[in-house]
Short mmCIF file of C-alpha atoms and ligand atoms in Angstrom, two decimals:
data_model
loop_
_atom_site.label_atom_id
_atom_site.label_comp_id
_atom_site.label_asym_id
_atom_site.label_seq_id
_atom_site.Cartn_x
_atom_site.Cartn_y
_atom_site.Cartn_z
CA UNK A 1 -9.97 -19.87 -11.19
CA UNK A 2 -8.51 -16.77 -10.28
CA UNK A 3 -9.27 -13.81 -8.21
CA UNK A 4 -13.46 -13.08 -7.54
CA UNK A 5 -15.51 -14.72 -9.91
CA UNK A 6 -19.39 -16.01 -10.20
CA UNK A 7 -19.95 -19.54 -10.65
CA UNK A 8 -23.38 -20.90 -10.39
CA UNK A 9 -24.99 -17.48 -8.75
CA UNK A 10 -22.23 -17.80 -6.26
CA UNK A 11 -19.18 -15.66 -5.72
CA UNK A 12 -15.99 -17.67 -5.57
CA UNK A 13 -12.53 -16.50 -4.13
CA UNK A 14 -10.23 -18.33 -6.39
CA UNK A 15 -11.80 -22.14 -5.87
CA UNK A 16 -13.58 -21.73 -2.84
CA UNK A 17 -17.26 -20.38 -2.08
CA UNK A 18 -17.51 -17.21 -0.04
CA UNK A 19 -20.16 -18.30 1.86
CA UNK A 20 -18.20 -20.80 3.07
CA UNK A 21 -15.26 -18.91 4.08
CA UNK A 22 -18.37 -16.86 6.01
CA UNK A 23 -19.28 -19.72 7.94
CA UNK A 24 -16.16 -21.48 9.15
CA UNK A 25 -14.32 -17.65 9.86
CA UNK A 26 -17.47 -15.71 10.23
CA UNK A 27 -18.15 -11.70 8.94
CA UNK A 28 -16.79 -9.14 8.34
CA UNK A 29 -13.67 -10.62 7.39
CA UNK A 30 -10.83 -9.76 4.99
CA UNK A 31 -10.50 -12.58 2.14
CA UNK A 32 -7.24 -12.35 0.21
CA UNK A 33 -7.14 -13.86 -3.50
CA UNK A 34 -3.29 -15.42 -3.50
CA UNK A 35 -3.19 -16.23 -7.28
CA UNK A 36 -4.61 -12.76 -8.02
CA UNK A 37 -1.32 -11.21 -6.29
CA UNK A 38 0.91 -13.29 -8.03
CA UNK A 39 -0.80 -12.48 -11.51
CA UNK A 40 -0.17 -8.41 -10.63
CA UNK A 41 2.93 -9.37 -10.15
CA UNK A 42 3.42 -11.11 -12.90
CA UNK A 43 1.79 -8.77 -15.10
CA UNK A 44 4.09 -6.16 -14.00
CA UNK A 45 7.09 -8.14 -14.16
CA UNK A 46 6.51 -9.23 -18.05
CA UNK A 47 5.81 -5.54 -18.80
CA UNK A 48 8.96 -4.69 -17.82
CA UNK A 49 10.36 -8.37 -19.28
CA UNK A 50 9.43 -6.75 -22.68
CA UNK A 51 10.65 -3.56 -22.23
CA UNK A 52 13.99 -3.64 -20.75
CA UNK A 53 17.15 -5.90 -21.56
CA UNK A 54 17.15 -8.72 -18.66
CA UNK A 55 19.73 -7.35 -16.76
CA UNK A 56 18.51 -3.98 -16.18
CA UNK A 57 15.19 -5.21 -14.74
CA UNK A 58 14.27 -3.14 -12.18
CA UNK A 59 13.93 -4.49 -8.50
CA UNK A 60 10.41 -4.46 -7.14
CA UNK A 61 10.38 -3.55 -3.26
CA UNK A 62 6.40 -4.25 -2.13
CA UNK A 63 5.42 -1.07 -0.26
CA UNK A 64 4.13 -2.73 2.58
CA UNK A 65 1.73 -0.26 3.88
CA UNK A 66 -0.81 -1.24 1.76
CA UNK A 67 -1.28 -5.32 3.44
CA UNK A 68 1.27 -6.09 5.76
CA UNK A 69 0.05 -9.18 6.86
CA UNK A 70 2.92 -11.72 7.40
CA UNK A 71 0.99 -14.70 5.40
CA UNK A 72 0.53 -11.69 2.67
CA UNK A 73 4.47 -10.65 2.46
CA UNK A 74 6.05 -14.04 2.95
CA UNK A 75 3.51 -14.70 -0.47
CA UNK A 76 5.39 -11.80 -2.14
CA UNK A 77 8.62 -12.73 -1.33
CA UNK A 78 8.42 -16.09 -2.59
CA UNK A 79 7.46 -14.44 -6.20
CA UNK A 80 10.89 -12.13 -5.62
CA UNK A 81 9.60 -8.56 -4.26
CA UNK A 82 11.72 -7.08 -2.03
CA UNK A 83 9.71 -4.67 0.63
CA UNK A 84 9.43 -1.10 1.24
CA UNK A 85 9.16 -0.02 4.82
CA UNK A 86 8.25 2.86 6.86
CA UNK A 87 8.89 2.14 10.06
CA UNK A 88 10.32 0.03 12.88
CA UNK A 89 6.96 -1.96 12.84
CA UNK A 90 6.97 -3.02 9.50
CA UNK A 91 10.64 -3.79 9.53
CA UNK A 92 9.93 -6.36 12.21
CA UNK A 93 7.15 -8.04 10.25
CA UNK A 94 9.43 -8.13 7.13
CA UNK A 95 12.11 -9.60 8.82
CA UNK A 96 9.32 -11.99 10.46
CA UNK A 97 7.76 -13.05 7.40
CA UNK A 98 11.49 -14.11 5.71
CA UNK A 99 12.91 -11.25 3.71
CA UNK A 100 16.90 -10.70 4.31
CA UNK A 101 17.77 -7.08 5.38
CA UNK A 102 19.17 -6.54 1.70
CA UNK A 103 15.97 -6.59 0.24
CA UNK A 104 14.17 -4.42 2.62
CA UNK A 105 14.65 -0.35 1.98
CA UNK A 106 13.46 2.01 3.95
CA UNK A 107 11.35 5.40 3.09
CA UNK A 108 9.60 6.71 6.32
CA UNK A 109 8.89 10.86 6.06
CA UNK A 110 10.22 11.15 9.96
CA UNK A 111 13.04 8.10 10.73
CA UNK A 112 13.15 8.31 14.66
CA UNK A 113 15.91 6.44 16.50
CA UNK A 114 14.94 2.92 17.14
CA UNK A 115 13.69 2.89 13.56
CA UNK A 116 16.85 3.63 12.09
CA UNK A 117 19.18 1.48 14.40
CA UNK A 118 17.00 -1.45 13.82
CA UNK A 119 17.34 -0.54 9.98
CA UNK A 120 21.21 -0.60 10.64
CA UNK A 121 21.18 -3.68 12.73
CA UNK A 122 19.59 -5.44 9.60
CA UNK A 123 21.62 -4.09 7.07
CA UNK A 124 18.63 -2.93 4.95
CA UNK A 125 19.84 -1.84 1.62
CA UNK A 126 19.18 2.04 1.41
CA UNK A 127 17.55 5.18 3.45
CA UNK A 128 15.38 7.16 1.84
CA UNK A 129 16.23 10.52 2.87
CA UNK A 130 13.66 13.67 3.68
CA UNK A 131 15.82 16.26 5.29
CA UNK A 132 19.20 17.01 6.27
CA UNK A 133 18.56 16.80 9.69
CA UNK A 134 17.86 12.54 9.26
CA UNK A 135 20.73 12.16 6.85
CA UNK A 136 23.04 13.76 9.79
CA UNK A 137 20.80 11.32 12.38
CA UNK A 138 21.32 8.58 9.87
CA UNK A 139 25.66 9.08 9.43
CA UNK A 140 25.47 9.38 13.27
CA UNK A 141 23.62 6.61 13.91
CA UNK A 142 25.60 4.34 11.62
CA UNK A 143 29.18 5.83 13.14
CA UNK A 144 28.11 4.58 16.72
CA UNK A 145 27.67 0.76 15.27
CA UNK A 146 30.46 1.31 12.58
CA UNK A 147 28.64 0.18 9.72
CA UNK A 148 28.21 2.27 6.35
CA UNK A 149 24.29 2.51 4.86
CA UNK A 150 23.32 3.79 1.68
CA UNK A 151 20.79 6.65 1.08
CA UNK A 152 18.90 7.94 -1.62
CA UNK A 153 17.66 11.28 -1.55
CA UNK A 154 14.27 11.99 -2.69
CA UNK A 155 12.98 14.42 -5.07
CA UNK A 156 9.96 16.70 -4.88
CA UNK A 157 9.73 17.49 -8.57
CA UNK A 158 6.37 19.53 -8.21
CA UNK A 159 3.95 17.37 -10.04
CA UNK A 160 0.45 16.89 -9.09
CA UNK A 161 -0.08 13.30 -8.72
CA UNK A 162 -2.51 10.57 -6.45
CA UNK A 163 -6.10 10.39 -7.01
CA UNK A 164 -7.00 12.35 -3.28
CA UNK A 165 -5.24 15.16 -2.13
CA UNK A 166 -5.15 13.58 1.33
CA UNK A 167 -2.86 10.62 -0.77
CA UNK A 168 -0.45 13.18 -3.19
CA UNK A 169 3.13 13.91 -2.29
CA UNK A 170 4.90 15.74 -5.44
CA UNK A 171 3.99 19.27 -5.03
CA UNK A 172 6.28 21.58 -3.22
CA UNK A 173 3.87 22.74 -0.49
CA UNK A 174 3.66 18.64 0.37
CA UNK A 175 6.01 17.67 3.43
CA UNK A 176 7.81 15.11 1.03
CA UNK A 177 11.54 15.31 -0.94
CA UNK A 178 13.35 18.14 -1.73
CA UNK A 179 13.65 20.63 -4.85
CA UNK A 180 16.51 19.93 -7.01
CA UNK A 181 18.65 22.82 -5.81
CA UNK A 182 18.79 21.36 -1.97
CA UNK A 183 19.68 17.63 -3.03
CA UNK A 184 22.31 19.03 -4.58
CA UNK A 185 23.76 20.66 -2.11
CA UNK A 186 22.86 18.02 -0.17
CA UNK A 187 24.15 15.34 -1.95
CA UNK A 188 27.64 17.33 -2.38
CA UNK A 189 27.71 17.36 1.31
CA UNK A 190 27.31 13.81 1.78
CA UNK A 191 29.66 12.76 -0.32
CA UNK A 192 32.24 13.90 2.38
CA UNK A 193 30.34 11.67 5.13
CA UNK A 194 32.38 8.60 6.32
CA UNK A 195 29.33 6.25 7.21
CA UNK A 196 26.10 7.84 4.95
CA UNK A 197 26.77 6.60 1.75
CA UNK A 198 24.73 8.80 -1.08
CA UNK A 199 23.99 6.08 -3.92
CA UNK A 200 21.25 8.15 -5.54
CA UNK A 201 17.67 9.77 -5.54
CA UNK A 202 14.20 8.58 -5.40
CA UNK A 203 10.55 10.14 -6.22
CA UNK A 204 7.23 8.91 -5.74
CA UNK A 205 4.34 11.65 -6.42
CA UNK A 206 1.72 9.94 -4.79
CA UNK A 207 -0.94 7.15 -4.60
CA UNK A 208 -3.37 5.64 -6.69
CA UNK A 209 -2.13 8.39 -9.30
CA UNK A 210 -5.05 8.02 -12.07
CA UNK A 211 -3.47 10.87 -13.93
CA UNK A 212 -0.95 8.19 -15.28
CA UNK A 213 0.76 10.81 -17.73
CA UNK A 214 2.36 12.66 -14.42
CA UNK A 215 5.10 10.19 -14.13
CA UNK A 216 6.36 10.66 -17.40
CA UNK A 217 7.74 14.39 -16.40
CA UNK A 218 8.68 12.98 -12.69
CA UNK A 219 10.94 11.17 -14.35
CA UNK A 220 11.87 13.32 -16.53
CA UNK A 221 12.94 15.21 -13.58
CA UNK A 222 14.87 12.53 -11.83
CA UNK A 223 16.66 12.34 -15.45
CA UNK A 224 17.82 16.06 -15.52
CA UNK A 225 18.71 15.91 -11.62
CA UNK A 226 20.52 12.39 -11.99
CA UNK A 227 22.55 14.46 -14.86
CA UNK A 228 23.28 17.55 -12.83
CA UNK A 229 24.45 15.48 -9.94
CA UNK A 230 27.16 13.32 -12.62
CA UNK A 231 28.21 16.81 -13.98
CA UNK A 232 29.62 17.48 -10.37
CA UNK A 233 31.23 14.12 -10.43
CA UNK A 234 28.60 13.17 -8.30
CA UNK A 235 28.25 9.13 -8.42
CA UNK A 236 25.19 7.96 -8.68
CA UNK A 237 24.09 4.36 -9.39
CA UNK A 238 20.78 3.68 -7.60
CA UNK A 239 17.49 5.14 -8.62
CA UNK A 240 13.90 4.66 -7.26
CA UNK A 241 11.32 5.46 -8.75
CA UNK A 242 8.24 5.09 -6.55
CA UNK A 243 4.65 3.50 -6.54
CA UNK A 244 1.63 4.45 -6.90
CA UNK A 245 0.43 2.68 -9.52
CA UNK A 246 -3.32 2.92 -9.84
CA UNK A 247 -6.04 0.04 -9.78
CA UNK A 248 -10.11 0.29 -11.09
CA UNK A 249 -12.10 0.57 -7.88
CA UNK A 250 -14.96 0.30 -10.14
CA UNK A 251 -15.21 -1.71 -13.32
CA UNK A 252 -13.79 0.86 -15.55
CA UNK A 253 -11.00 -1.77 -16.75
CA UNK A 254 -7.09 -0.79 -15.90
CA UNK A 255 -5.97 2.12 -15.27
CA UNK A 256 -2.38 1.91 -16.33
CA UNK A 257 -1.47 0.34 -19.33
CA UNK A 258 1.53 -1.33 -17.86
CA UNK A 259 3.62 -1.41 -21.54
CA UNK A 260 3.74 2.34 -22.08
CA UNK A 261 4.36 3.06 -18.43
CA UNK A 262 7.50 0.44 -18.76
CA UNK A 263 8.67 2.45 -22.04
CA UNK A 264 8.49 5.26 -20.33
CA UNK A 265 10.86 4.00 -18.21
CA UNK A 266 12.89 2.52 -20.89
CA UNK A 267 13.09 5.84 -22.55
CA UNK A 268 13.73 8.00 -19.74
CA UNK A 269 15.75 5.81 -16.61
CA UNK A 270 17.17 2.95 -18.76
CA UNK A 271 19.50 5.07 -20.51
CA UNK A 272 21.09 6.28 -17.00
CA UNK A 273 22.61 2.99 -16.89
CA UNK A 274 21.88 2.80 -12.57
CA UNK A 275 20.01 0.19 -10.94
CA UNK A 276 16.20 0.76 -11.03
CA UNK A 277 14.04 -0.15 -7.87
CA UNK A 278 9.66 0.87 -7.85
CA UNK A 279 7.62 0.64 -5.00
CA UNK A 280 4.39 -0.46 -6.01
CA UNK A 281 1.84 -1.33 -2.77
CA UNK A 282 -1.75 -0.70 -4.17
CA UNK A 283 -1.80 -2.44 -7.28
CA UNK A 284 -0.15 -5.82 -5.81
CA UNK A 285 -2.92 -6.37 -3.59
CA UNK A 286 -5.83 -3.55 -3.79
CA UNK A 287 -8.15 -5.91 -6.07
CA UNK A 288 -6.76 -8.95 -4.50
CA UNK A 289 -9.17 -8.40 -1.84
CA UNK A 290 -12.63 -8.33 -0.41
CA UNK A 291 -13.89 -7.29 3.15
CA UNK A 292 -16.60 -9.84 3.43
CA UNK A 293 -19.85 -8.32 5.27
CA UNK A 294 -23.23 -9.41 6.56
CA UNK A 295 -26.50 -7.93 6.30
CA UNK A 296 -27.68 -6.93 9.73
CA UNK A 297 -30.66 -4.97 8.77
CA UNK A 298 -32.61 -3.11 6.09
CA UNK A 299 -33.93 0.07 7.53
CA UNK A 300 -35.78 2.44 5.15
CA UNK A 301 -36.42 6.76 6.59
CA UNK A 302 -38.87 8.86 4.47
CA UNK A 303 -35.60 9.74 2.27
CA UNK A 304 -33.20 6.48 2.59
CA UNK A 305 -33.07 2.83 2.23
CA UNK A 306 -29.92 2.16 4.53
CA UNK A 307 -28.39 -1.51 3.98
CA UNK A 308 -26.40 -2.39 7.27
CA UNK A 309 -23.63 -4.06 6.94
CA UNK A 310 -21.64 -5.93 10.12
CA UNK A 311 -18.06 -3.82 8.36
CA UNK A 312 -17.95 -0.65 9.33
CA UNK A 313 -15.32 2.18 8.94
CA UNK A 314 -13.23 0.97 11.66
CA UNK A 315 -12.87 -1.73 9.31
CA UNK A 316 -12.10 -0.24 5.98
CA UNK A 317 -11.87 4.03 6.44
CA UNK A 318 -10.96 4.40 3.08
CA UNK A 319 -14.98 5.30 1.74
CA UNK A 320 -14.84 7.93 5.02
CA UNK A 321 -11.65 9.16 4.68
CA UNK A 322 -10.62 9.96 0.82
CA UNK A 323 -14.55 9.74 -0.53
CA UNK A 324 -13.32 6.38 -2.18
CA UNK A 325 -15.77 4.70 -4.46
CA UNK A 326 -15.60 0.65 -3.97
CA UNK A 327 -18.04 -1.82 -5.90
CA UNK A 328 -19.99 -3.44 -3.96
CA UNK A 329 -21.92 -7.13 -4.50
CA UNK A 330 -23.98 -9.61 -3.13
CA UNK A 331 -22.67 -12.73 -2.66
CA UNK A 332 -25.34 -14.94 -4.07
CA UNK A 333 -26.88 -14.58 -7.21
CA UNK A 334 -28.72 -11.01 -8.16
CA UNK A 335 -30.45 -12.15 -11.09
CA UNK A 336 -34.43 -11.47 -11.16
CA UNK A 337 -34.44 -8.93 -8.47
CA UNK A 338 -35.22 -5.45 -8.35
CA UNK A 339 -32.22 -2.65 -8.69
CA UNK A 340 -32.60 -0.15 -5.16
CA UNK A 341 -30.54 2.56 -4.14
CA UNK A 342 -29.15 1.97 -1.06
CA UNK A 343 -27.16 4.02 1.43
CA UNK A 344 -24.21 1.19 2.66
CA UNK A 345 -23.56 1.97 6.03
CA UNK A 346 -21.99 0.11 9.03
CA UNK A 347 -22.67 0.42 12.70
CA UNK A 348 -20.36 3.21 14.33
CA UNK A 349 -21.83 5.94 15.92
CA UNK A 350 -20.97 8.36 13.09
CA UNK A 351 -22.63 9.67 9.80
CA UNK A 352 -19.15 9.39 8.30
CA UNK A 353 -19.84 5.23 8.70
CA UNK A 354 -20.53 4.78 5.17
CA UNK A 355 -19.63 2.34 2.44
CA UNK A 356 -21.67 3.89 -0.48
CA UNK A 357 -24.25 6.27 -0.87
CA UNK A 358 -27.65 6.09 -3.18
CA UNK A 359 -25.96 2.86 -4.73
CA UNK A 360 -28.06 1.08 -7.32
CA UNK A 361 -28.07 -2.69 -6.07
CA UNK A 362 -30.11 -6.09 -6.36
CA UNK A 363 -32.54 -5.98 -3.72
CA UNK A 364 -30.75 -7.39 -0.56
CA UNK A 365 -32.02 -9.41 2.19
CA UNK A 366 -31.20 -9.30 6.11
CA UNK A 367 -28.43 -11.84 6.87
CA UNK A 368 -27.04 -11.96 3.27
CA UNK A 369 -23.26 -11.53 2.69
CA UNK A 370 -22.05 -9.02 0.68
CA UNK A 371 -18.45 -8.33 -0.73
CA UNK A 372 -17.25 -4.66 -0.47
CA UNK A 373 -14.50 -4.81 -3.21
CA UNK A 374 -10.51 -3.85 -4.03
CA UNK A 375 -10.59 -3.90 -0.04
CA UNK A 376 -7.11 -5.30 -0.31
CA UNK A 377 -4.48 -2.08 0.09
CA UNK A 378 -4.90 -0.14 2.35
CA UNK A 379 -7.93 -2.41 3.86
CA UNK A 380 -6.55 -3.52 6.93
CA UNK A 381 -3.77 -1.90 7.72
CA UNK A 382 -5.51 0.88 8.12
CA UNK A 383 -8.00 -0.84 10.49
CA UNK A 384 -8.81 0.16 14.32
CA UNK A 385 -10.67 -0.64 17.38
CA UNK A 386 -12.54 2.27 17.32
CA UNK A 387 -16.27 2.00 19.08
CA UNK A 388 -14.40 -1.31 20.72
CA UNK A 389 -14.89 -3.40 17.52
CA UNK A 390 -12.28 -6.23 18.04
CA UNK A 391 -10.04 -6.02 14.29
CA UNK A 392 -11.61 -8.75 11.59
CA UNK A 393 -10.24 -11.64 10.51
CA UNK A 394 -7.82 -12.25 7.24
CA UNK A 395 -7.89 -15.07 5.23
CA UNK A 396 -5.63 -16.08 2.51
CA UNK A 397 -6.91 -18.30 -0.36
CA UNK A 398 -4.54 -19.83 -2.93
CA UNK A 399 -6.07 -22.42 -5.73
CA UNK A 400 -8.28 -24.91 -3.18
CA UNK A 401 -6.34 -23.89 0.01
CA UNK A 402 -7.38 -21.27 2.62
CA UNK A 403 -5.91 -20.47 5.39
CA UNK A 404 -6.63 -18.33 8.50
CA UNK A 405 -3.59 -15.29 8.48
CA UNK A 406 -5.14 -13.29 11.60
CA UNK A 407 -7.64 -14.21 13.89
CA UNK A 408 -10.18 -12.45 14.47
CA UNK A 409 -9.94 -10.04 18.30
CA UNK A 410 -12.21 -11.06 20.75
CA UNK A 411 -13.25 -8.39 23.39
CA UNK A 412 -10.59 -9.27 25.30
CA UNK A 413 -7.85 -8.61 23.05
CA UNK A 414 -9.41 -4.99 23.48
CA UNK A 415 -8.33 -4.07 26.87
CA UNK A 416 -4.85 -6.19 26.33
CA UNK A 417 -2.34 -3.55 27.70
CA UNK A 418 -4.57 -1.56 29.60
CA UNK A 419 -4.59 -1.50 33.33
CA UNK A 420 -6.76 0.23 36.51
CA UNK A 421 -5.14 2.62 38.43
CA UNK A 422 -4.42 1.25 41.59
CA UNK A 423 -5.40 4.79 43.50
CA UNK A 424 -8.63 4.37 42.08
CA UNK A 425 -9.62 1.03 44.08
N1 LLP B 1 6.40 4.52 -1.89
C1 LLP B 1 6.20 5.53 -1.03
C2 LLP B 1 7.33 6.37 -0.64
C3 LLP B 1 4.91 5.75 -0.51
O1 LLP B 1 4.72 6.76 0.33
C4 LLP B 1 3.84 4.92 -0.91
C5 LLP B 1 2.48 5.12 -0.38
C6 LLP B 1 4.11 3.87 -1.82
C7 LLP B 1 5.41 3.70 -2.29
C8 LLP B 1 3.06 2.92 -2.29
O2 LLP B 1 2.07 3.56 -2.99
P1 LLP B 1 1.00 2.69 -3.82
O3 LLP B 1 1.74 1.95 -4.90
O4 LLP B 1 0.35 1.77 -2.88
O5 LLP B 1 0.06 3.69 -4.35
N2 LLP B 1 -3.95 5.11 2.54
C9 LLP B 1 -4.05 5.61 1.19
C10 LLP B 1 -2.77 5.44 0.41
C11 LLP B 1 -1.55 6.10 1.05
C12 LLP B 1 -0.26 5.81 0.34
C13 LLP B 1 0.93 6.30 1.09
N3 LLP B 1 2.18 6.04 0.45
C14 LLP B 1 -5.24 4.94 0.50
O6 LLP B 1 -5.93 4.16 1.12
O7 LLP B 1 -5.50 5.24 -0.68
#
């Protein structure tokens, strides 16, 4: 079995119950579907398989952002991602979970120091650059250890592109890349530098980008700049092309048919002849996962019937924070009861605490477990302690096997760090 599917009125996680996941790790908790991963990836991978001759494949680097768990990335590795980082943080936990500093890149908006020495020390393969000012921080850093890095320099082509505008990065008045005049004249500079090594460019327009035509012209772009840049004897053999690949939140089917988007990169970066990298994060994992929940309590106002869950948006901010739409089901069997709305809310102090609002469900029941779904990008690692609510557990199930990846915080795990002032005994 793979991924989240019903057997006997009972949701499974690849071959194991949820409800028993529930009561050996307890709610909420994140549960991870391993062989749903590794068919993304392979989905992806055989698009591309079709579309491109074998040896210009391009080289996926997992944008780690979206799960960086270290049970999660050592999983990707072993299929053959590389990782995209974005900051000295994730860089450790890459290293950590296995992958060699050539297959690590980095693409952070605002490299500070430690972050790019560490990159250095590793010898990650390539610096995504934002500014002049880091690719001068980036030569300088990389003269003091005498060792050359490579950088890419990314393009703001001035597309519209990510399904929030909190989560789109290709218009000009975002803080990301730079117009095509600047890397120019950028990249002409750089060419003179003895220890920043300019290999290329790089775009990415944003996240969860459901307007899946828009990379066709930022590529397009890349194209024209990658030209201009040869035309001044410019080398340029690396390109990167991004992420943001988009998933279904709700069961709308996929979003991207992966076969065009792979001849569109046939048609428009193939015939550039340079190495192609993406940077997909989202779709890898995003429907890979469920944050598992209990129902505390039913409580019905005049107006509402408010289902609350033990999740709330410490847990998963997404819902709060971009107005994102995740399914949401009961774990055991719906069939025979009643369909009521219900506002999904979770226990924070805050109106903004809310899953789903007036959503149509099976009549639920205090103490039942519910799935929130595609809870695994950008689930997690956007998780805090806020209201003291110790982080949830993440489990990883492959086939039969499950295994615990984080533990759940106790209360003391809250306060680990902090100390009393001594002038205040
Ligand atoms: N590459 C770069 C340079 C990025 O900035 C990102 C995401 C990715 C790749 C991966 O994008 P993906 O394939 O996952 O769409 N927290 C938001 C998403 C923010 C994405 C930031 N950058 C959310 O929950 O929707």
């Amino acid at each position: 079995m793979n991924g989240f599917t019903e057997k006997n009125g009972i949701l499974y996680v690849d071959n194991v119950p949820l409800p028993e996941i529930a009561r050996k790790f307890g709610t909420p908790s994140y549960v991870y579907s391993a062989s749903s991963i590794r068919s993304q990836y392979n989905a992806l991978k055989s698009s591309f398989e079709r579309a491109l001759p074998s040896n210009w494949q391009p080289l996926v680097f997992y944008a780690c952002k979206a799960n960086s768990n270290i049970g999660v990335l050592k999983l990707l590795k072993t299929l053959g991602c590389g990782l995209e980082i974005v900051s000295e943080g994730e860089l450790y936990r890459g290293l950590e979970a296995g992958f060699k500093g050539d297959q690590i890149i980095s693409t952070s908006f605002g490299k500070n120091y430690n972050e790019i020495s560490a990159g250095i020390d590793a010898g990650i393969r390539q610096f995504n650059i934002e500014s002049w000012e880091e690719l001068e921080q980036v030569n300088r850093i990389a003269a003091e250890k005498d060792k050359r890095t490579a950088v890419l320099f990314r393009l703001n082509p001035n597309i519209a592109g990510g399904g929030h505008e909190k989560i789109s990065t290709g218009r000009h008045d975002h803080k990301f890349g730079n117009n095509e005049e600047k890397i120019v004249e950028m990249y002409r500079r750089a060419a003179g530098m003895k220890y920043a090594q300019p290999r290329g460019v790089s775009v990415h327009i944003g996240s969860q980008v459901t307007t899946v035509e828009s990379f066709r012209p930022a590529y397009e772009s890349i194209a024209s700049l990658v030209k201009r840049l040869r035309k001044e004897k410019l080398d340029v053999d690396r390109l990167d092309i991004g992420g943001g690949f988009p998933i279904a939140y709700e069961k709308t089917g996929a979003l991207l048919d992966l076969n065009s988007f792979a001849k569109w990169v046939a048609e428009i970066i193939l015939p550039l002849k340079t190495e192609i990298q993406i940077e997909p994060g989202r779709f890898m994992v995003g429907n890979a996962g469920v944050l598992l929940t209990e129902t505390l309590y039913i409580k019905e106002t005049d107006s509402r019937r408010f289902l609350v869950v033990d999740a709330a948006m410490n847990d998963l901010i997404r819902p709060a924070l971009y107005e994102a739409n995740h399914g949401i089901i009961p774990v055991t069997s719906n069939k025979g009861r009643n369909t009521v709305a219900y506002d999904v809310v979770g226990p924070i102090c805050e109106s903004g605490d809310i899953f789903a609002r007036q959503r149509p469900l099976p009549e639920i029941r205090k103490g039942e477990l519910v799935a929130i779904q595609s809870a695994g990008a950008y689930g997690f690692s956007m998780a805090s302690n806020y209201n003291s609510r110790p982080l949830p557990a993440e489990i990883l199930v492959d086939g039969d096997k499950v295994a615990l990846i984080r533990k759940r915080q106790n209360v003391s795990d809250l306060i680990r760090g902090e100390s009393l002032p001594e002038w205040l005994d």
